[in-house]
């Protein structure tokens, strides 16, 4: 069975070639070129595929992402409707994400940004020390990553709420919300809002003026989902009005973030380059190997997403 590597952004062979050979030796890995033989290409490993990428492979049965998200793959116009799309579920990634979110939640709680500014101006000024219990955190998304983040923040003493599409169990010490009514209820109590949603037709633009307006005044946004979740002008307006006191942004509509973008210069915005948490190279190769096994056996691959739902 052949697996074609398809990306207009990354040299997938350079990152994953060696590990694929080690973990999935029965899969022949080929590059997506004009000369790639199409026969028996039943798998693809893809990240931001070119629009026409999948049209060349009539035997294609499954496309694996290199990440937890699959939005850039299902948006590809040449992806046939009956092909399975597989995401990576990597506990190590959830742990990395939890560290990243915790750093930002505590940064807001303890005013790290203000300390940095004080140091720049050589000001010795102690700050009010707010307890974790005084800073409620609302998490959009109660999935593989959201659950780990919720568990860890609750362990540190933060009042944690998490929101999902359907009613779902939540980790001990966490309050669960679901559906549109649940979102309103959760936002009404939220000071720090963490976005860990997949990008779908339902979640696009969810970080908007209405959402920010329902949060506690002076709240904080941690945006690690996808750039298209955020209405950028609404964030700038919420910061100007004081409804939000700051934001940590890791994902953007245009990546890399253009040099002239207002976010780079905003004193209340912390920018990171889509670096909150990666899946490991071996988790990607393991996902390809498991997908190949399932395709060989005529079964649905593990972690295949629901194409109609979009995640
Ligand atoms: P996941 O396991 O698929 O969980 C998704 C969660 O979102 C589920 O709880 C789901 O609800 C909820 N959800 C989906 N649509 C919803 C809607 N319309 N309304 C309310 N809740 C909705 O995903 P994951 O592995 O935790 O990853 C989440 C996302 O994080 C990824 O898709 C990606 O966009 C982002 N991410 C970013 C980075 C980074 O470095 N910045 C790294 C990893 C992941 P149900 O439980 O009811 O299905």
mmCIF file of C-alpha atoms and ligand atoms in Angstrom:
data_model
loop_
_atom_site.group_PDB
_atom_site.id
_atom_site.type_symbol
_atom_site.label_atom_id
_atom_site.label_comp_id
_atom_site.label_asym_id
_atom_site.label_seq_id
_atom_site.Cartn_x
_atom_site.Cartn_y
_atom_site.Cartn_z
ATOM 1 C CA UNK A 1 0.000 0.000 0.000
ATOM 2 C CA UNK A 2 1.244 3.487 -0.865
ATOM 3 C CA UNK A 3 0.935 6.635 1.238
ATOM 4 C CA UNK A 4 1.415 9.941 -0.551
ATOM 5 C CA UNK A 5 2.811 12.976 1.294
ATOM 6 C CA UNK A 6 0.862 16.115 0.410
ATOM 7 C CA UNK A 7 1.568 19.614 1.717
ATOM 8 C CA UNK A 8 2.125 23.060 0.290
ATOM 9 C CA UNK A 9 3.543 24.268 3.629
ATOM 10 C CA UNK A 10 5.837 21.578 4.995
ATOM 11 C CA UNK A 11 8.423 19.131 3.729
ATOM 12 C CA UNK A 12 6.616 16.140 5.231
ATOM 13 C CA UNK A 13 9.315 13.671 4.163
ATOM 14 C CA UNK A 14 11.959 15.590 6.051
ATOM 15 C CA UNK A 15 9.893 15.537 9.271
ATOM 16 C CA UNK A 16 8.239 12.126 9.113
ATOM 17 C CA UNK A 17 10.071 10.030 6.497
ATOM 18 C CA UNK A 18 12.460 8.208 8.852
ATOM 19 C CA UNK A 19 9.849 7.520 11.525
ATOM 20 C CA UNK A 20 7.333 6.281 8.947
ATOM 21 C CA UNK A 21 9.939 3.833 7.632
ATOM 22 C CA UNK A 22 10.556 2.597 11.193
ATOM 23 C CA UNK A 23 6.967 2.413 12.484
ATOM 24 C CA UNK A 24 5.060 1.666 9.266
ATOM 25 C CA UNK A 25 7.544 -0.413 7.210
ATOM 26 C CA UNK A 26 4.763 -2.048 5.175
ATOM 27 C CA UNK A 27 3.647 1.331 3.831
ATOM 28 C CA UNK A 28 5.510 2.651 0.778
ATOM 29 C CA UNK A 29 5.824 6.404 1.189
ATOM 30 C CA UNK A 30 5.770 8.466 -2.024
ATOM 31 C CA UNK A 31 5.957 12.204 -2.677
ATOM 32 C CA UNK A 32 3.171 14.158 -4.368
ATOM 33 C CA UNK A 33 4.751 15.091 -7.705
ATOM 34 C CA UNK A 34 3.569 15.204 -11.295
ATOM 35 C CA UNK A 35 5.159 11.764 -11.817
ATOM 36 C CA UNK A 36 3.871 9.982 -8.699
ATOM 37 C CA UNK A 37 2.295 6.682 -9.781
ATOM 38 C CA UNK A 38 -1.332 6.903 -8.663
ATOM 39 C CA UNK A 39 -1.923 3.154 -8.472
ATOM 40 C CA UNK A 40 -2.384 1.717 -4.988
ATOM 41 C CA UNK A 41 -2.128 5.145 -3.309
ATOM 42 C CA UNK A 42 -4.730 4.347 -0.697
ATOM 43 C CA UNK A 43 -3.419 6.664 2.029
ATOM 44 C CA UNK A 44 -2.243 10.247 2.253
ATOM 45 C CA UNK A 45 -0.479 12.156 4.990
ATOM 46 C CA UNK A 46 -1.483 15.781 4.493
ATOM 47 C CA UNK A 47 -1.155 19.294 5.879
ATOM 48 C CA UNK A 48 -2.546 22.259 3.935
ATOM 49 C CA UNK A 49 -2.879 20.237 0.711
ATOM 50 C CA UNK A 50 -3.046 22.074 -2.634
ATOM 51 C CA UNK A 51 -6.644 22.412 -3.905
ATOM 52 C CA UNK A 52 -6.276 19.746 -6.608
ATOM 53 C CA UNK A 53 -4.073 17.373 -4.586
ATOM 54 C CA UNK A 54 -6.426 14.421 -4.162
ATOM 55 C CA UNK A 55 -7.873 14.385 -7.685
ATOM 56 C CA UNK A 56 -4.931 12.267 -8.883
ATOM 57 C CA UNK A 57 -5.516 9.291 -6.577
ATOM 58 C CA UNK A 58 -8.614 7.258 -7.478
ATOM 59 C CA UNK A 59 -7.825 4.505 -4.915
ATOM 60 C CA UNK A 60 -7.563 6.940 -1.969
ATOM 61 C CA UNK A 61 -9.382 5.694 1.141
ATOM 62 C CA UNK A 62 -7.990 7.706 4.054
ATOM 63 C CA UNK A 63 -6.161 10.970 4.660
ATOM 64 C CA UNK A 64 -4.212 11.413 7.905
ATOM 65 C CA UNK A 65 -3.542 14.830 9.408
ATOM 66 C CA UNK A 66 -0.268 15.592 11.169
ATOM 67 C CA UNK A 67 -2.228 17.345 13.928
ATOM 68 C CA UNK A 68 -5.276 17.212 16.214
ATOM 69 C CA UNK A 69 -7.134 19.489 13.778
ATOM 70 C CA UNK A 70 -8.265 18.503 10.288
ATOM 71 C CA UNK A 71 -9.915 21.741 9.081
ATOM 72 C CA UNK A 72 -7.336 22.438 6.354
ATOM 73 C CA UNK A 73 -7.824 18.918 4.951
ATOM 74 C CA UNK A 74 -11.616 18.851 4.863
ATOM 75 C CA UNK A 75 -11.569 22.306 3.249
ATOM 76 C CA UNK A 76 -9.619 20.878 0.281
ATOM 77 C CA UNK A 77 -11.956 20.953 -2.753
ATOM 78 C CA UNK A 78 -10.520 17.772 -4.307
ATOM 79 C CA UNK A 79 -11.090 15.610 -1.198
ATOM 80 C CA UNK A 80 -13.675 12.982 -2.211
ATOM 81 C CA UNK A 81 -16.698 12.889 0.138
ATOM 82 C CA UNK A 82 -16.324 9.205 1.018
ATOM 83 C CA UNK A 83 -12.653 9.327 2.065
ATOM 84 C CA UNK A 84 -11.947 8.968 5.813
ATOM 85 C CA UNK A 85 -10.061 11.836 7.463
ATOM 86 C CA UNK A 86 -7.971 10.888 10.475
ATOM 87 C CA UNK A 87 -6.726 13.170 13.234
ATOM 88 C CA UNK A 88 -3.861 12.530 15.640
ATOM 89 C CA UNK A 89 -4.693 11.982 19.303
ATOM 90 C CA UNK A 90 -1.493 12.308 21.312
ATOM 91 C CA UNK A 91 -1.556 12.453 25.144
ATOM 92 C CA UNK A 92 1.878 14.102 25.043
ATOM 93 C CA UNK A 93 0.404 16.950 23.015
ATOM 94 C CA UNK A 94 -2.410 17.407 25.539
ATOM 95 C CA UNK A 95 0.197 17.678 28.277
ATOM 96 C CA UNK A 96 2.169 20.298 26.325
ATOM 97 C CA UNK A 97 -1.018 22.267 25.709
ATOM 98 C CA UNK A 98 -1.933 22.087 29.369
ATOM 99 C CA UNK A 99 1.416 23.635 30.290
ATOM 100 C CA UNK A 100 0.955 26.399 27.729
ATOM 101 C CA UNK A 101 -2.556 27.258 28.941
ATOM 102 C CA UNK A 102 -1.560 27.080 32.604
ATOM 103 C CA UNK A 103 1.335 29.481 31.970
ATOM 104 C CA UNK A 104 -1.093 31.987 30.439
ATOM 105 C CA UNK A 105 -3.837 31.548 33.056
ATOM 106 C CA UNK A 106 -1.338 32.123 35.863
ATOM 107 C CA UNK A 107 0.212 34.968 33.886
ATOM 108 C CA UNK A 108 -3.166 36.715 33.975
ATOM 109 C CA UNK A 109 -3.895 35.767 37.597
ATOM 110 C CA UNK A 110 -0.543 37.080 38.886
ATOM 111 C CA UNK A 111 -0.040 39.957 36.411
ATOM 112 C CA UNK A 112 3.212 38.750 34.812
ATOM 113 C CA UNK A 113 2.818 41.272 31.990
ATOM 114 C CA UNK A 114 2.716 44.134 34.497
ATOM 115 C CA UNK A 115 5.840 42.776 36.228
ATOM 116 C CA UNK A 116 7.675 42.739 32.886
ATOM 117 C CA UNK A 117 6.698 46.339 32.276
ATOM 118 C CA UNK A 118 7.760 47.295 35.798
ATOM 119 C CA UNK A 119 11.161 45.696 35.260
ATOM 120 C CA UNK A 120 11.597 47.619 32.006
ATOM 121 C CA UNK A 121 10.959 50.840 33.969
ATOM 122 C CA UNK A 122 12.819 49.603 37.095
ATOM 123 C CA UNK A 123 9.759 49.952 39.309
ATOM 124 C CA UNK A 124 9.665 47.972 42.577
ATOM 125 C CA UNK A 125 5.940 47.528 43.121
ATOM 126 C CA UNK A 126 4.254 44.519 44.701
ATOM 127 C CA UNK A 127 0.896 43.437 43.317
ATOM 128 C CA UNK A 128 -2.298 42.143 44.850
ATOM 129 C CA UNK A 129 -1.970 38.356 45.033
ATOM 130 C CA UNK A 130 -5.234 36.881 43.796
ATOM 131 C CA UNK A 131 -5.917 33.291 44.755
ATOM 132 C CA UNK A 132 -6.597 30.737 42.018
ATOM 133 C CA UNK A 133 -10.067 30.256 43.544
ATOM 134 C CA UNK A 134 -10.907 33.877 42.559
ATOM 135 C CA UNK A 135 -10.226 33.360 38.837
ATOM 136 C CA UNK A 136 -12.866 31.233 37.065
ATOM 137 C CA UNK A 137 -11.732 29.659 33.801
ATOM 138 C CA UNK A 138 -14.163 28.678 31.019
ATOM 139 C CA UNK A 139 -12.871 26.226 28.414
ATOM 140 C CA UNK A 140 -14.504 25.983 24.991
ATOM 141 C CA UNK A 141 -14.056 22.310 24.079
ATOM 142 C CA UNK A 142 -14.177 19.248 26.319
ATOM 143 C CA UNK A 143 -12.250 16.945 24.001
ATOM 144 C CA UNK A 144 -8.968 15.052 24.140
ATOM 145 C CA UNK A 145 -7.018 18.233 24.892
ATOM 146 C CA UNK A 146 -9.678 20.288 26.702
ATOM 147 C CA UNK A 147 -10.179 17.554 29.288
ATOM 148 C CA UNK A 148 -6.485 17.434 30.178
ATOM 149 C CA UNK A 149 -6.357 21.228 30.521
ATOM 150 C CA UNK A 150 -9.511 21.272 32.669
ATOM 151 C CA UNK A 151 -8.170 18.537 34.956
ATOM 152 C CA UNK A 152 -4.836 20.288 35.487
ATOM 153 C CA UNK A 153 -6.315 23.752 36.127
ATOM 154 C CA UNK A 154 -8.837 22.298 38.593
ATOM 155 C CA UNK A 155 -5.958 20.567 40.396
ATOM 156 C CA UNK A 156 -4.269 23.967 40.771
ATOM 157 C CA UNK A 157 -7.394 25.356 42.433
ATOM 158 C CA UNK A 158 -9.006 27.341 39.620
ATOM 159 C CA UNK A 159 -12.801 27.083 39.342
ATOM 160 C CA UNK A 160 -13.008 25.350 35.942
ATOM 161 C CA UNK A 161 -15.968 25.107 33.569
ATOM 162 C CA UNK A 162 -15.941 23.342 30.234
ATOM 163 C CA UNK A 163 -18.277 23.553 27.264
ATOM 164 C CA UNK A 164 -19.035 20.979 24.590
ATOM 165 C CA UNK A 165 -21.574 20.463 21.809
ATOM 166 C CA UNK A 166 -23.202 17.475 23.474
ATOM 167 C CA UNK A 167 -23.583 16.666 27.159
ATOM 168 C CA UNK A 168 -20.411 14.877 28.257
ATOM 169 C CA UNK A 169 -18.737 13.674 31.434
ATOM 170 C CA UNK A 170 -16.197 16.149 32.830
ATOM 171 C CA UNK A 171 -13.100 15.575 34.993
ATOM 172 C CA UNK A 172 -13.565 15.662 38.791
ATOM 173 C CA UNK A 173 -13.942 19.211 40.108
ATOM 174 C CA UNK A 174 -14.971 20.632 36.712
ATOM 175 C CA UNK A 175 -18.457 21.916 35.844
ATOM 176 C CA UNK A 176 -19.776 20.888 32.439
ATOM 177 C CA UNK A 177 -21.943 22.975 30.080
ATOM 178 C CA UNK A 178 -23.212 22.198 26.595
ATOM 179 C CA UNK A 179 -25.158 23.722 23.737
ATOM 180 C CA UNK A 180 -26.017 27.394 23.151
ATOM 181 C CA UNK A 181 -27.752 27.880 26.522
ATOM 182 C CA UNK A 182 -24.795 26.280 28.271
ATOM 183 C CA UNK A 183 -22.420 28.694 26.551
ATOM 184 C CA UNK A 184 -24.311 31.748 27.840
ATOM 185 C CA UNK A 185 -24.405 30.327 31.345
ATOM 186 C CA UNK A 186 -20.689 29.509 31.344
ATOM 187 C CA UNK A 187 -19.582 32.843 29.886
ATOM 188 C CA UNK A 188 -21.534 34.696 32.586
ATOM 189 C CA UNK A 189 -19.135 33.259 35.173
ATOM 190 C CA UNK A 190 -15.936 33.235 33.079
ATOM 191 C CA UNK A 191 -12.945 35.479 33.683
ATOM 192 C CA UNK A 192 -10.397 33.576 31.552
ATOM 193 C CA UNK A 193 -11.762 32.095 28.336
ATOM 194 C CA UNK A 194 -9.727 29.303 26.695
ATOM 195 C CA UNK A 195 -10.591 28.331 23.120
ATOM 196 C CA UNK A 196 -9.883 24.661 22.396
ATOM 197 C CA UNK A 197 -12.532 24.050 19.747
ATOM 198 C CA UNK A 198 -12.082 22.505 16.312
ATOM 199 C CA UNK A 199 -12.817 24.854 13.403
ATOM 200 C CA UNK A 200 -16.222 23.928 11.933
ATOM 201 C CA UNK A 201 -19.070 25.788 10.266
ATOM 202 C CA UNK A 202 -20.635 26.111 13.751
ATOM 203 C CA UNK A 203 -17.571 27.401 15.597
ATOM 204 C CA UNK A 204 -16.164 29.835 12.994
ATOM 205 C CA UNK A 205 -16.287 33.381 14.459
ATOM 206 C CA UNK A 206 -17.350 32.198 17.924
ATOM 207 C CA UNK A 207 -14.876 34.554 19.620
ATOM 208 C CA UNK A 208 -16.813 37.731 18.915
ATOM 209 C CA UNK A 209 -18.167 40.867 20.606
ATOM 210 C CA UNK A 210 -21.219 39.047 21.968
ATOM 211 C CA UNK A 211 -19.058 36.327 23.525
ATOM 212 C CA UNK A 212 -16.635 38.824 25.085
ATOM 213 C CA UNK A 213 -19.556 40.980 26.303
ATOM 214 C CA UNK A 214 -20.953 38.087 28.341
ATOM 215 C CA UNK A 215 -17.698 37.468 30.213
ATOM 216 C CA UNK A 216 -16.629 39.125 33.452
ATOM 217 C CA UNK A 217 -15.436 42.698 32.867
ATOM 218 C CA UNK A 218 -11.627 42.735 32.551
ATOM 219 C CA UNK A 219 -11.513 39.107 31.385
ATOM 220 C CA UNK A 220 -8.719 37.426 29.463
ATOM 221 C CA UNK A 221 -8.725 35.381 26.239
ATOM 222 C CA UNK A 222 -6.433 32.435 25.499
ATOM 223 C CA UNK A 223 -6.902 31.550 21.826
ATOM 224 C CA UNK A 224 -5.279 28.284 20.747
ATOM 225 C CA UNK A 225 -7.996 26.859 18.459
ATOM 226 C CA UNK A 226 -7.811 28.212 14.920
ATOM 227 C CA UNK A 227 -7.437 31.799 13.674
ATOM 228 C CA UNK A 228 -10.883 31.777 12.039
ATOM 229 C CA UNK A 229 -12.565 31.335 15.428
ATOM 230 C CA UNK A 230 -11.716 34.947 16.265
ATOM 231 C CA UNK A 231 -13.327 38.119 14.911
ATOM 232 C CA UNK A 232 -10.160 40.195 15.094
ATOM 233 C CA UNK A 233 -11.768 43.661 15.190
ATOM 234 C CA UNK A 234 -14.095 42.546 17.999
ATOM 235 C CA UNK A 235 -11.071 41.566 20.090
ATOM 236 C CA UNK A 236 -9.393 44.939 19.522
ATOM 237 C CA UNK A 237 -12.647 46.737 20.480
ATOM 238 C CA UNK A 238 -13.045 44.616 23.639
ATOM 239 C CA UNK A 239 -9.462 45.479 24.668
ATOM 240 C CA UNK A 240 -10.031 49.182 23.953
ATOM 241 C CA UNK A 241 -13.196 49.269 26.062
ATOM 242 C CA UNK A 242 -11.620 47.337 28.950
ATOM 243 C CA UNK A 243 -14.138 44.488 28.653
ATOM 244 C CA UNK A 244 -11.055 42.317 28.127
ATOM 245 C CA UNK A 245 -7.784 43.140 29.887
ATOM 246 C CA UNK A 246 -5.606 41.033 27.596
ATOM 247 C CA UNK A 247 -5.275 38.118 25.218
ATOM 248 C CA UNK A 248 -2.777 35.385 24.416
ATOM 249 C CA UNK A 249 -3.049 34.430 20.736
ATOM 250 C CA UNK A 250 -1.316 31.403 19.236
ATOM 251 C CA UNK A 251 -3.289 30.952 15.993
ATOM 252 C CA UNK A 252 -4.176 33.422 13.247
ATOM 253 C CA UNK A 253 -6.170 33.643 10.036
ATOM 254 C CA UNK A 254 -2.931 34.350 8.169
ATOM 255 C CA UNK A 255 0.124 32.455 9.370
ATOM 256 C CA UNK A 256 2.850 33.605 9.671
ATOM 257 C CA UNK A 257 1.171 36.711 11.139
ATOM 258 C CA UNK A 258 1.938 39.552 8.683
ATOM 259 C CA UNK A 259 4.625 41.985 9.878
ATOM 260 C CA UNK A 260 2.214 44.920 9.777
ATOM 261 C CA UNK A 261 -0.586 43.236 11.743
ATOM 262 C CA UNK A 262 -1.899 45.234 14.741
ATOM 263 C CA UNK A 263 -1.595 42.202 17.052
ATOM 264 C CA UNK A 264 2.221 42.353 16.964
ATOM 265 C CA UNK A 265 2.219 45.842 18.456
ATOM 266 C CA UNK A 266 -0.676 45.680 20.916
ATOM 267 C CA UNK A 267 0.528 46.058 24.541
ATOM 268 C CA UNK A 268 -2.224 43.775 25.881
ATOM 269 C CA UNK A 269 -1.745 40.987 23.329
ATOM 270 C CA UNK A 270 0.822 38.201 23.630
ATOM 271 C CA UNK A 271 1.597 36.542 20.291
ATOM 272 C CA UNK A 272 3.081 33.058 19.904
ATOM 273 C CA UNK A 273 3.740 31.455 16.474
ATOM 274 C CA UNK A 274 1.212 28.548 16.500
ATOM 275 C CA UNK A 275 3.519 26.814 18.911
ATOM 276 C CA UNK A 276 1.236 25.945 21.838
ATOM 277 C CA UNK A 277 1.611 22.199 21.353
ATOM 278 C CA UNK A 278 2.683 19.844 18.585
ATOM 279 C CA UNK A 279 2.004 16.169 18.207
ATOM 280 C CA UNK A 280 5.164 14.071 18.298
ATOM 281 C CA UNK A 281 6.684 12.690 15.111
ATOM 282 C CA UNK A 282 6.173 9.146 16.400
ATOM 283 C CA UNK A 283 2.477 9.832 17.139
ATOM 284 C CA UNK A 284 2.024 10.852 13.488
ATOM 285 C CA UNK A 285 3.797 7.735 12.215
ATOM 286 C CA UNK A 286 1.805 5.530 14.615
ATOM 287 C CA UNK A 287 -1.415 7.084 13.322
ATOM 288 C CA UNK A 288 -0.420 6.312 9.710
ATOM 289 C CA UNK A 289 0.484 2.707 10.661
ATOM 290 C CA UNK A 290 -2.851 2.177 12.487
ATOM 291 C CA UNK A 291 -4.762 3.725 9.579
ATOM 292 C CA UNK A 292 -2.979 1.449 7.085
ATOM 293 C CA UNK A 293 -3.834 -1.612 9.211
ATOM 294 C CA UNK A 294 -7.504 -0.617 9.355
ATOM 295 C CA UNK A 295 -7.683 0.084 5.607
ATOM 296 C CA UNK A 296 -6.058 -3.303 4.879
ATOM 297 C CA UNK A 297 -8.588 -4.998 7.147
ATOM 298 C CA UNK A 298 -11.499 -3.118 5.552
ATOM 299 C CA UNK A 299 -12.282 -1.351 8.835
ATOM 300 C CA UNK A 300 -12.872 2.287 9.742
ATOM 301 C CA UNK A 301 -9.536 3.734 10.972
ATOM 302 C CA UNK A 302 -9.229 4.831 14.614
ATOM 303 C CA UNK A 303 -9.683 8.589 15.145
ATOM 304 C CA UNK A 304 -11.524 9.038 11.835
ATOM 305 C CA UNK A 305 -13.536 12.244 12.182
ATOM 306 C CA UNK A 306 -17.215 12.663 11.361
ATOM 307 C CA UNK A 307 -17.120 14.448 7.978
ATOM 308 C CA UNK A 308 -20.654 15.854 8.364
ATOM 309 C CA UNK A 309 -19.890 17.318 11.803
ATOM 310 C CA UNK A 310 -16.477 18.622 10.696
ATOM 311 C CA UNK A 311 -14.421 17.219 13.586
HETATM 312 P P1 LIG B 1 -11.608 16.961 20.124
HETATM 313 O O1 LIG B 1 -11.138 15.841 20.989
HETATM 314 O O2 LIG B 1 -12.249 16.637 18.815
HETATM 315 O O3 LIG B 1 -12.655 17.819 21.002
HETATM 316 C C1 LIG B 1 -13.398 18.858 20.451
HETATM 317 C C2 LIG B 1 -14.336 19.427 21.518
HETATM 318 O O4 LIG B 1 -14.996 20.561 20.952
HETATM 319 C C3 LIG B 1 -15.438 18.433 21.935
HETATM 320 O O5 LIG B 1 -15.691 18.533 23.306
HETATM 321 C C4 LIG B 1 -16.641 18.914 21.129
HETATM 322 O O6 LIG B 1 -17.914 18.644 21.702
HETATM 323 C C5 LIG B 1 -16.388 20.406 21.141
HETATM 324 N N1 LIG B 1 -17.150 21.048 20.050
HETATM 325 C C6 LIG B 1 -17.042 20.871 18.718
HETATM 326 N N2 LIG B 1 -17.950 21.618 18.069
HETATM 327 C C7 LIG B 1 -18.665 22.263 19.016
HETATM 328 C C8 LIG B 1 -19.763 23.150 18.968
HETATM 329 N N3 LIG B 1 -20.324 23.537 17.821
HETATM 330 N N4 LIG B 1 -20.232 23.633 20.136
HETATM 331 C C9 LIG B 1 -19.687 23.247 21.320
HETATM 332 N N5 LIG B 1 -18.655 22.393 21.437
HETATM 333 C C10 LIG B 1 -18.141 21.899 20.283
HETATM 334 O O7 LIG B 1 -10.435 17.997 19.816
HETATM 335 P P2 LIG B 1 -9.039 18.229 20.596
HETATM 336 O O8 LIG B 1 -8.076 17.142 20.264
HETATM 337 O O9 LIG B 1 -9.342 18.502 22.031
HETATM 338 O O10 LIG B 1 -8.514 19.543 19.846
HETATM 339 C C11 LIG B 1 -9.311 20.707 19.784
HETATM 340 C C12 LIG B 1 -8.744 21.733 18.828
HETATM 341 O O11 LIG B 1 -7.624 22.396 19.421
HETATM 342 C C13 LIG B 1 -8.192 21.217 17.492
HETATM 343 O O12 LIG B 1 -9.222 20.937 16.555
HETATM 344 C C14 LIG B 1 -7.343 22.383 17.049
HETATM 345 O O13 LIG B 1 -8.155 23.337 16.388
HETATM 346 C C15 LIG B 1 -6.849 22.978 18.369
HETATM 347 N N6 LIG B 1 -5.412 22.709 18.615
HETATM 348 C C16 LIG B 1 -4.512 23.727 18.534
HETATM 349 C C17 LIG B 1 -3.170 23.498 18.791
HETATM 350 C C18 LIG B 1 -2.144 24.614 18.783
HETATM 351 O O14 LIG B 1 -0.938 24.360 18.803
HETATM 352 N N7 LIG B 1 -2.556 25.870 18.783
HETATM 353 C C19 LIG B 1 -2.731 22.211 19.118
HETATM 354 C C20 LIG B 1 -3.673 21.203 19.199
HETATM 355 C C21 LIG B 1 -5.020 21.437 18.948
HETATM 356 P P3 LIG B 1 -18.433 17.123 21.910
HETATM 357 O O15 LIG B 1 -17.637 16.598 23.064
HETATM 358 O O16 LIG B 1 -19.878 17.278 22.245
HETATM 359 O O17 LIG B 1 -18.165 16.384 20.643
#
